[in-house]
CSV table of C-alpha atoms and ligand atoms in Angstrom, one decimal:
chain,number,residue,atom,x,y,z
A,1,UNK,CA,14.1,74.2,-11.7
A,2,UNK,CA,16.2,77.4,-10.9
A,3,UNK,CA,17.1,77.7,-7.3
A,4,UNK,CA,15.8,80.2,-4.9
A,5,UNK,CA,19.0,81.6,-3.4
A,6,UNK,CA,18.6,85.1,-1.9
A,7,UNK,CA,14.9,84.6,-1.8
A,8,UNK,CA,13.2,85.1,1.7
A,9,UNK,CA,10.2,82.9,2.2
A,10,UNK,CA,7.4,82.9,4.7
A,11,UNK,CA,5.4,79.8,5.2
A,12,UNK,CA,2.5,80.1,7.7
A,13,UNK,CA,1.8,77.0,9.8
A,14,UNK,CA,5.2,75.7,8.9
A,15,UNK,CA,5.5,73.4,11.9
A,16,UNK,CA,2.5,71.3,10.8
A,17,UNK,CA,2.5,68.3,8.4
A,18,UNK,CA,2.4,69.9,5.0
A,19,UNK,CA,3.9,73.2,6.1
A,20,UNK,CA,7.1,71.6,7.4
A,21,UNK,CA,7.7,69.8,4.0
A,22,UNK,CA,7.2,73.2,2.3
A,23,UNK,CA,9.7,74.9,4.6
A,24,UNK,CA,12.3,72.1,4.0
A,25,UNK,CA,11.8,72.1,0.2
A,26,UNK,CA,12.2,75.9,0.0
A,27,UNK,CA,15.3,75.7,2.2
A,28,UNK,CA,16.8,72.9,0.2
A,29,UNK,CA,16.4,75.2,-2.9
A,30,UNK,CA,18.4,77.8,-1.2
A,31,UNK,CA,15.7,80.1,0.2
A,32,UNK,CA,16.0,81.8,3.6
A,33,UNK,CA,12.9,80.5,5.3
A,34,UNK,CA,10.8,81.7,8.2
A,35,UNK,CA,7.5,80.4,9.8
A,36,UNK,CA,5.0,81.3,12.5
A,37,UNK,CA,3.4,79.1,15.1
A,38,UNK,CA,1.1,79.3,18.1
A,39,UNK,CA,2.5,76.3,20.1
A,40,UNK,CA,6.0,77.4,21.3
A,41,UNK,CA,7.1,74.1,22.7
A,42,UNK,CA,6.1,72.2,19.7
A,43,UNK,CA,7.6,74.8,17.3
A,44,UNK,CA,11.1,75.0,19.2
A,45,UNK,CA,11.2,71.2,19.3
A,46,UNK,CA,10.5,71.2,15.4
A,47,UNK,CA,13.1,74.0,14.8
A,48,UNK,CA,15.8,71.8,16.5
A,49,UNK,CA,14.8,68.7,14.5
A,50,UNK,CA,15.3,70.4,11.3
A,51,UNK,CA,18.4,72.1,12.2
A,52,UNK,CA,19.8,68.6,12.9
A,53,UNK,CA,18.8,67.8,9.4
A,54,UNK,CA,20.8,70.8,8.2
A,55,UNK,CA,18.0,73.5,7.7
A,56,UNK,CA,17.9,76.8,9.6
A,57,UNK,CA,14.2,78.0,9.8
A,58,UNK,CA,13.4,81.1,11.6
A,59,UNK,CA,10.3,81.0,13.8
A,60,UNK,CA,8.0,83.7,15.1
A,61,UNK,CA,5.2,83.1,17.5
A,62,UNK,CA,2.1,84.9,16.0
A,63,UNK,CA,-1.5,83.8,15.5
A,64,UNK,CA,-2.6,84.4,12.0
A,65,UNK,CA,-5.9,86.0,13.4
A,66,UNK,CA,-3.9,88.7,15.0
A,67,UNK,CA,-3.8,91.5,12.3
A,68,UNK,CA,-1.3,93.7,14.1
A,69,UNK,CA,0.8,90.7,15.2
A,70,UNK,CA,1.0,89.7,11.6
A,71,UNK,CA,2.3,93.2,10.6
A,72,UNK,CA,4.8,93.1,13.4
A,73,UNK,CA,6.0,89.6,12.3
A,74,UNK,CA,6.6,90.8,8.7
A,75,UNK,CA,8.5,93.8,9.9
A,76,UNK,CA,10.7,91.5,12.2
A,77,UNK,CA,11.1,89.0,9.4
A,78,UNK,CA,12.5,91.9,7.0
A,79,UNK,CA,14.7,93.1,9.8
A,80,UNK,CA,16.2,89.6,10.4
A,81,UNK,CA,16.3,87.9,7.0
A,82,UNK,CA,15.3,90.7,4.4
A,83,UNK,CA,12.1,91.7,2.5
A,84,UNK,CA,9.6,88.7,2.0
A,85,UNK,CA,9.8,87.4,-1.8
A,86,UNK,CA,7.7,84.3,-1.3
A,87,UNK,CA,4.6,83.8,0.8
A,88,UNK,CA,2.9,80.4,1.3
A,89,UNK,CA,-0.5,80.8,3.2
A,90,UNK,CA,-0.7,77.2,4.7
A,91,UNK,CA,-1.8,77.7,8.3
A,92,UNK,CA,-5.4,76.2,8.4
A,93,UNK,CA,-7.7,74.3,10.6
A,94,UNK,CA,-10.9,72.2,10.4
A,95,UNK,CA,-13.8,72.1,12.8
A,96,UNK,CA,-16.2,69.8,11.2
A,97,UNK,CA,-19.9,69.3,11.9
A,98,UNK,CA,-23.0,69.4,9.8
A,99,UNK,CA,-24.5,73.0,9.3
A,100,UNK,CA,-27.4,71.8,11.5
A,101,UNK,CA,-25.0,71.4,14.4
A,102,UNK,CA,-22.6,74.1,13.5
A,103,UNK,CA,-22.1,76.6,16.3
A,104,UNK,CA,-21.2,80.3,15.5
A,105,UNK,CA,-18.0,79.6,17.3
A,106,UNK,CA,-17.0,76.8,15.0
A,107,UNK,CA,-18.0,78.8,12.0
A,108,UNK,CA,-16.1,82.0,13.2
A,109,UNK,CA,-12.9,80.1,14.1
A,110,UNK,CA,-12.5,78.4,10.7
A,111,UNK,CA,-13.2,81.6,8.8
A,112,UNK,CA,-10.9,83.7,11.0
A,113,UNK,CA,-7.9,81.5,10.7
A,114,UNK,CA,-8.2,80.1,7.2
A,115,UNK,CA,-9.5,83.2,5.4
A,116,UNK,CA,-9.0,86.2,7.6
A,117,UNK,CA,-5.5,84.8,8.5
A,118,UNK,CA,-4.6,84.8,4.8
A,119,UNK,CA,-5.5,88.5,4.5
A,120,UNK,CA,-3.6,89.4,7.6
A,121,UNK,CA,-0.4,87.9,6.3
A,122,UNK,CA,-0.8,88.7,2.8
A,123,UNK,CA,-1.6,92.4,2.8
A,124,UNK,CA,1.6,93.5,4.5
A,125,UNK,CA,3.9,91.8,1.9
A,126,UNK,CA,2.2,92.7,-1.3
A,127,UNK,CA,3.3,96.2,-1.7
A,128,UNK,CA,7.0,95.3,-1.0
A,129,UNK,CA,6.7,92.6,-3.8
A,130,UNK,CA,5.1,94.8,-6.3
A,131,UNK,CA,7.6,97.7,-5.6
A,132,UNK,CA,10.5,95.3,-6.1
A,133,UNK,CA,8.9,93.8,-9.2
A,134,UNK,CA,9.1,90.1,-8.0
A,135,UNK,CA,7.0,88.0,-5.8
A,136,UNK,CA,5.4,84.6,-5.4
A,137,UNK,CA,2.3,83.9,-3.3
A,138,UNK,CA,1.0,80.4,-3.0
A,139,UNK,CA,-2.4,79.6,-1.1
A,140,UNK,CA,-2.9,76.0,0.3
A,141,UNK,CA,-6.6,75.3,-0.1
A,142,UNK,CA,-8.1,71.8,-0.4
A,143,UNK,CA,-9.9,69.4,-2.8
A,144,UNK,CA,-13.0,69.8,-0.6
A,145,UNK,CA,-13.0,73.4,-1.5
A,146,UNK,CA,-13.4,72.4,-5.1
A,147,UNK,CA,-16.0,69.6,-4.6
A,148,UNK,CA,-17.8,70.4,-1.2
A,149,UNK,CA,-17.9,67.9,1.6
A,150,UNK,CA,-20.5,66.9,4.2
A,151,UNK,CA,-19.7,68.3,7.5
A,152,UNK,CA,-17.4,71.0,6.2
A,153,UNK,CA,-19.5,74.0,5.3
A,154,UNK,CA,-17.2,76.2,7.3
A,155,UNK,CA,-13.9,74.8,6.0
A,156,UNK,CA,-15.0,74.3,2.3
A,157,UNK,CA,-16.2,78.0,2.3
A,158,UNK,CA,-12.7,79.1,3.3
A,159,UNK,CA,-11.0,76.9,0.8
A,160,UNK,CA,-13.2,77.9,-2.2
A,161,UNK,CA,-12.7,81.5,-0.9
A,162,UNK,CA,-9.1,81.3,-0.8
A,163,UNK,CA,-9.1,80.7,-4.6
A,164,UNK,CA,-11.3,83.7,-5.2
A,165,UNK,CA,-8.6,85.7,-3.4
A,166,UNK,CA,-6.0,84.2,-5.5
A,167,UNK,CA,-7.8,85.1,-8.7
A,168,UNK,CA,-8.5,88.8,-7.8
A,169,UNK,CA,-5.0,89.3,-6.4
A,170,UNK,CA,-3.4,87.7,-9.2
A,171,UNK,CA,-5.1,90.1,-11.5
A,172,UNK,CA,-4.2,93.1,-9.4
A,173,UNK,CA,-0.4,92.3,-9.3
A,174,UNK,CA,0.3,90.5,-12.6
A,175,UNK,CA,2.0,93.4,-14.3
A,176,UNK,CA,4.3,93.8,-11.4
A,177,UNK,CA,6.1,90.4,-11.5
A,178,UNK,CA,4.0,88.8,-8.8
A,179,UNK,CA,2.3,85.6,-9.1
A,180,UNK,CA,-0.6,84.3,-7.0
A,181,UNK,CA,-1.6,80.6,-7.1
A,182,UNK,CA,-3.6,78.1,-5.3
A,183,UNK,CA,-2.7,74.4,-4.6
A,184,UNK,CA,-5.6,72.0,-3.5
A,185,UNK,CA,-4.3,69.0,-2.0
A,186,UNK,CA,-6.6,65.9,-1.7
A,187,UNK,CA,-5.8,63.3,1.0
A,188,UNK,CA,-2.2,63.8,2.2
A,189,UNK,CA,-0.5,61.3,4.5
A,190,UNK,CA,-0.1,63.7,7.4
A,191,UNK,CA,-0.4,62.7,11.0
A,192,UNK,CA,-4.1,63.6,11.0
A,193,UNK,CA,-4.9,61.6,8.2
A,194,UNK,CA,-2.8,58.6,9.5
A,195,UNK,CA,-4.5,58.9,12.8
A,196,UNK,CA,-7.9,57.9,11.1
A,197,UNK,CA,-8.7,54.3,11.8
A,198,UNK,CA,-7.1,51.9,9.2
A,199,UNK,CA,-10.4,50.6,7.7
A,200,UNK,CA,-11.8,54.2,7.3
A,201,UNK,CA,-8.5,55.1,5.7
A,202,UNK,CA,-8.8,52.2,3.3
A,203,UNK,CA,-12.3,53.3,2.3
A,204,UNK,CA,-10.9,56.8,1.5
A,205,UNK,CA,-8.1,55.4,-0.6
A,206,UNK,CA,-10.5,53.1,-2.6
A,207,UNK,CA,-12.0,56.4,-3.9
A,208,UNK,CA,-8.7,57.8,-5.1
A,209,UNK,CA,-7.8,56.5,-8.6
A,210,UNK,CA,-4.1,56.6,-7.9
A,211,UNK,CA,-4.8,54.0,-5.1
A,212,UNK,CA,-2.7,55.8,-2.4
A,213,UNK,CA,-2.8,58.9,-0.2
A,214,UNK,CA,-0.5,61.9,-1.5
A,215,UNK,CA,2.6,62.6,0.3
A,216,UNK,CA,3.8,65.9,1.9
A,217,UNK,CA,6.8,66.1,-0.4
A,218,UNK,CA,4.7,66.0,-3.5
A,219,UNK,CA,2.8,69.1,-2.3
A,220,UNK,CA,6.1,70.8,-1.3
A,221,UNK,CA,7.6,70.2,-4.8
A,222,UNK,CA,4.5,71.8,-6.6
A,223,UNK,CA,4.7,74.7,-4.2
A,224,UNK,CA,8.4,75.2,-5.0
A,225,UNK,CA,7.9,75.1,-8.6
A,226,UNK,CA,5.2,77.8,-8.4
A,227,UNK,CA,7.8,79.9,-6.4
A,228,UNK,CA,10.4,79.5,-9.1
A,229,UNK,CA,11.6,81.7,-12.0
A,230,UNK,CA,10.3,79.2,-14.5
A,231,UNK,CA,6.7,79.7,-13.1
A,232,UNK,CA,6.6,83.4,-14.0
A,233,UNK,CA,3.8,83.0,-16.4
A,234,UNK,CA,1.6,80.9,-14.2
A,235,UNK,CA,-0.9,82.9,-12.2
A,236,UNK,CA,-4.4,82.9,-10.9
A,237,UNK,CA,-4.5,79.0,-11.3
A,238,UNK,CA,-5.7,76.4,-9.0
A,239,UNK,CA,-3.5,73.1,-9.1
A,240,UNK,CA,-5.5,70.0,-8.0
A,241,UNK,CA,-3.3,67.4,-6.2
A,242,UNK,CA,-5.6,64.7,-5.4
A,243,UNK,CA,-4.6,61.5,-7.1
A,244,UNK,CA,-7.5,61.8,-9.5
A,245,UNK,CA,-10.1,61.9,-6.8
A,246,UNK,CA,-11.8,65.0,-8.2
A,247,UNK,CA,-11.2,66.2,-11.8
A,248,UNK,CA,-12.9,69.2,-13.5
B,301,NAP,P1,-1.6,70.6,10.6
B,301,NAP,O1,-0.5,69.6,10.5
B,301,NAP,O2,-2.5,70.8,11.6
B,301,NAP,O3,-0.8,72.2,10.5
B,301,NAP,C1,-1.5,73.3,10.5
B,301,NAP,C2,-0.4,74.4,10.8
B,301,NAP,O4,-1.2,75.6,11.0
B,301,NAP,C3,0.2,74.1,12.3
B,301,NAP,O5,1.5,74.4,12.1
B,301,NAP,C4,-0.5,75.2,13.1
B,301,NAP,O6,0.3,75.7,14.1
B,301,NAP,C5,-0.8,76.2,12.2
B,301,NAP,N1,-1.9,77.1,12.7
B,301,NAP,C6,-3.2,76.6,12.8
B,301,NAP,N2,-3.9,77.8,13.3
B,301,NAP,C7,-3.1,78.8,13.4
B,301,NAP,C8,-3.2,80.2,13.8
B,301,NAP,N3,-4.4,80.6,14.2
B,301,NAP,N4,-2.1,81.0,13.7
B,301,NAP,C9,-1.0,80.5,13.4
B,301,NAP,N5,-0.7,79.2,12.9
B,301,NAP,C10,-1.9,78.4,12.9
B,301,NAP,O7,-2.2,70.6,9.2
B,301,NAP,P2,-1.8,70.0,7.8
B,301,NAP,O8,-2.4,68.8,7.4
B,301,NAP,O9,-0.2,70.1,7.4
B,301,NAP,O10,-2.5,71.4,6.8
B,301,NAP,C11,-1.9,72.4,6.3
B,301,NAP,C12,-2.8,73.0,5.3
B,301,NAP,O11,-3.2,72.0,4.2
B,301,NAP,C13,-4.1,73.5,5.8
B,301,NAP,O12,-4.4,74.9,5.4
B,301,NAP,C14,-5.0,72.4,5.5
B,301,NAP,O13,-6.4,72.9,5.3
B,301,NAP,C15,-4.5,72.1,4.1
B,301,NAP,N6,-4.8,70.7,3.6
B,301,NAP,C16,-4.5,69.6,4.3
B,301,NAP,C17,-4.7,68.3,3.9
B,301,NAP,C18,-4.4,67.0,4.3
B,301,NAP,O14,-4.6,66.0,3.9
B,301,NAP,N7,-3.6,67.1,5.6
B,301,NAP,C19,-5.6,68.1,2.5
B,301,NAP,C20,-6.0,69.4,2.0
B,301,NAP,C21,-5.6,70.6,2.4
B,301,NAP,P3,0.3,75.3,15.7
B,301,NAP,O15,0.3,73.9,15.7
B,301,NAP,O16,1.3,76.1,16.3
B,301,NAP,O17,-1.1,75.8,16.0
């Protein structure tokens, strides 16, 4: 795979489990990487840890639900690192409950962060990418957006919606050298999933033909491929990474 030297990458939610692996993989391949965060203490601690491993990741305190804040962040990244060539929309949350018990607040929170957040960050970078004739956008959705999941009407709406956005934007920018793709991970061994009691985790794993959880490095490697030169003809696609748990 070609390296990503000279490319500037923004990964939203890079201080979390999957986002951190994506930041590191892109940095390993030579990209200048930036991420945003809400929790300052956690982000500064994380930045120190990755610096000790040899990776310089720029961090910006911006909530993805803040439209103007996202526009300012993009301007600041462009001033600090250069124009954004690669965007990975990874920031996301769950607030699970059945629809019967779903409060309007839980519905709105998940829609605002997972879907409106993607709009807020993507819109300010697209024009620059098309003007320069090169860009890569990768949206991190979920297997549950492909198959549905009890207790996740809010989350699965956003994850299925992310792929609708991918397909439409991919068509809008395809002739300008910009690709837009979705990656839909299944169960990945992040802190959140590892915190699930072992017997429940074992039941989940029993439903995965591969017989194990995925790991964050596998997701990151797929994202880096989609950001490479070689992936230039790959656009509007949804890449399932779920160990065979859901096929279609
Ligand atoms: P995570 O560890 O909880 O990380 C989520 C990241 O998103 C954190 O860095 C968090 O930053 C950031 N974030 C959340 N809300 C934000 C907001 N309003 N503004 C800015 N940043 C915000 O989650 P993860 O497991 O790595 O998941 C990453 C993505 O993969 C999510 O979109 C998730 O839906 C998707 N996914 C995960 C799995 C899995 O098995 N883990 C499976 C399928 C899909 P702060 O901590 O600073 O708030």
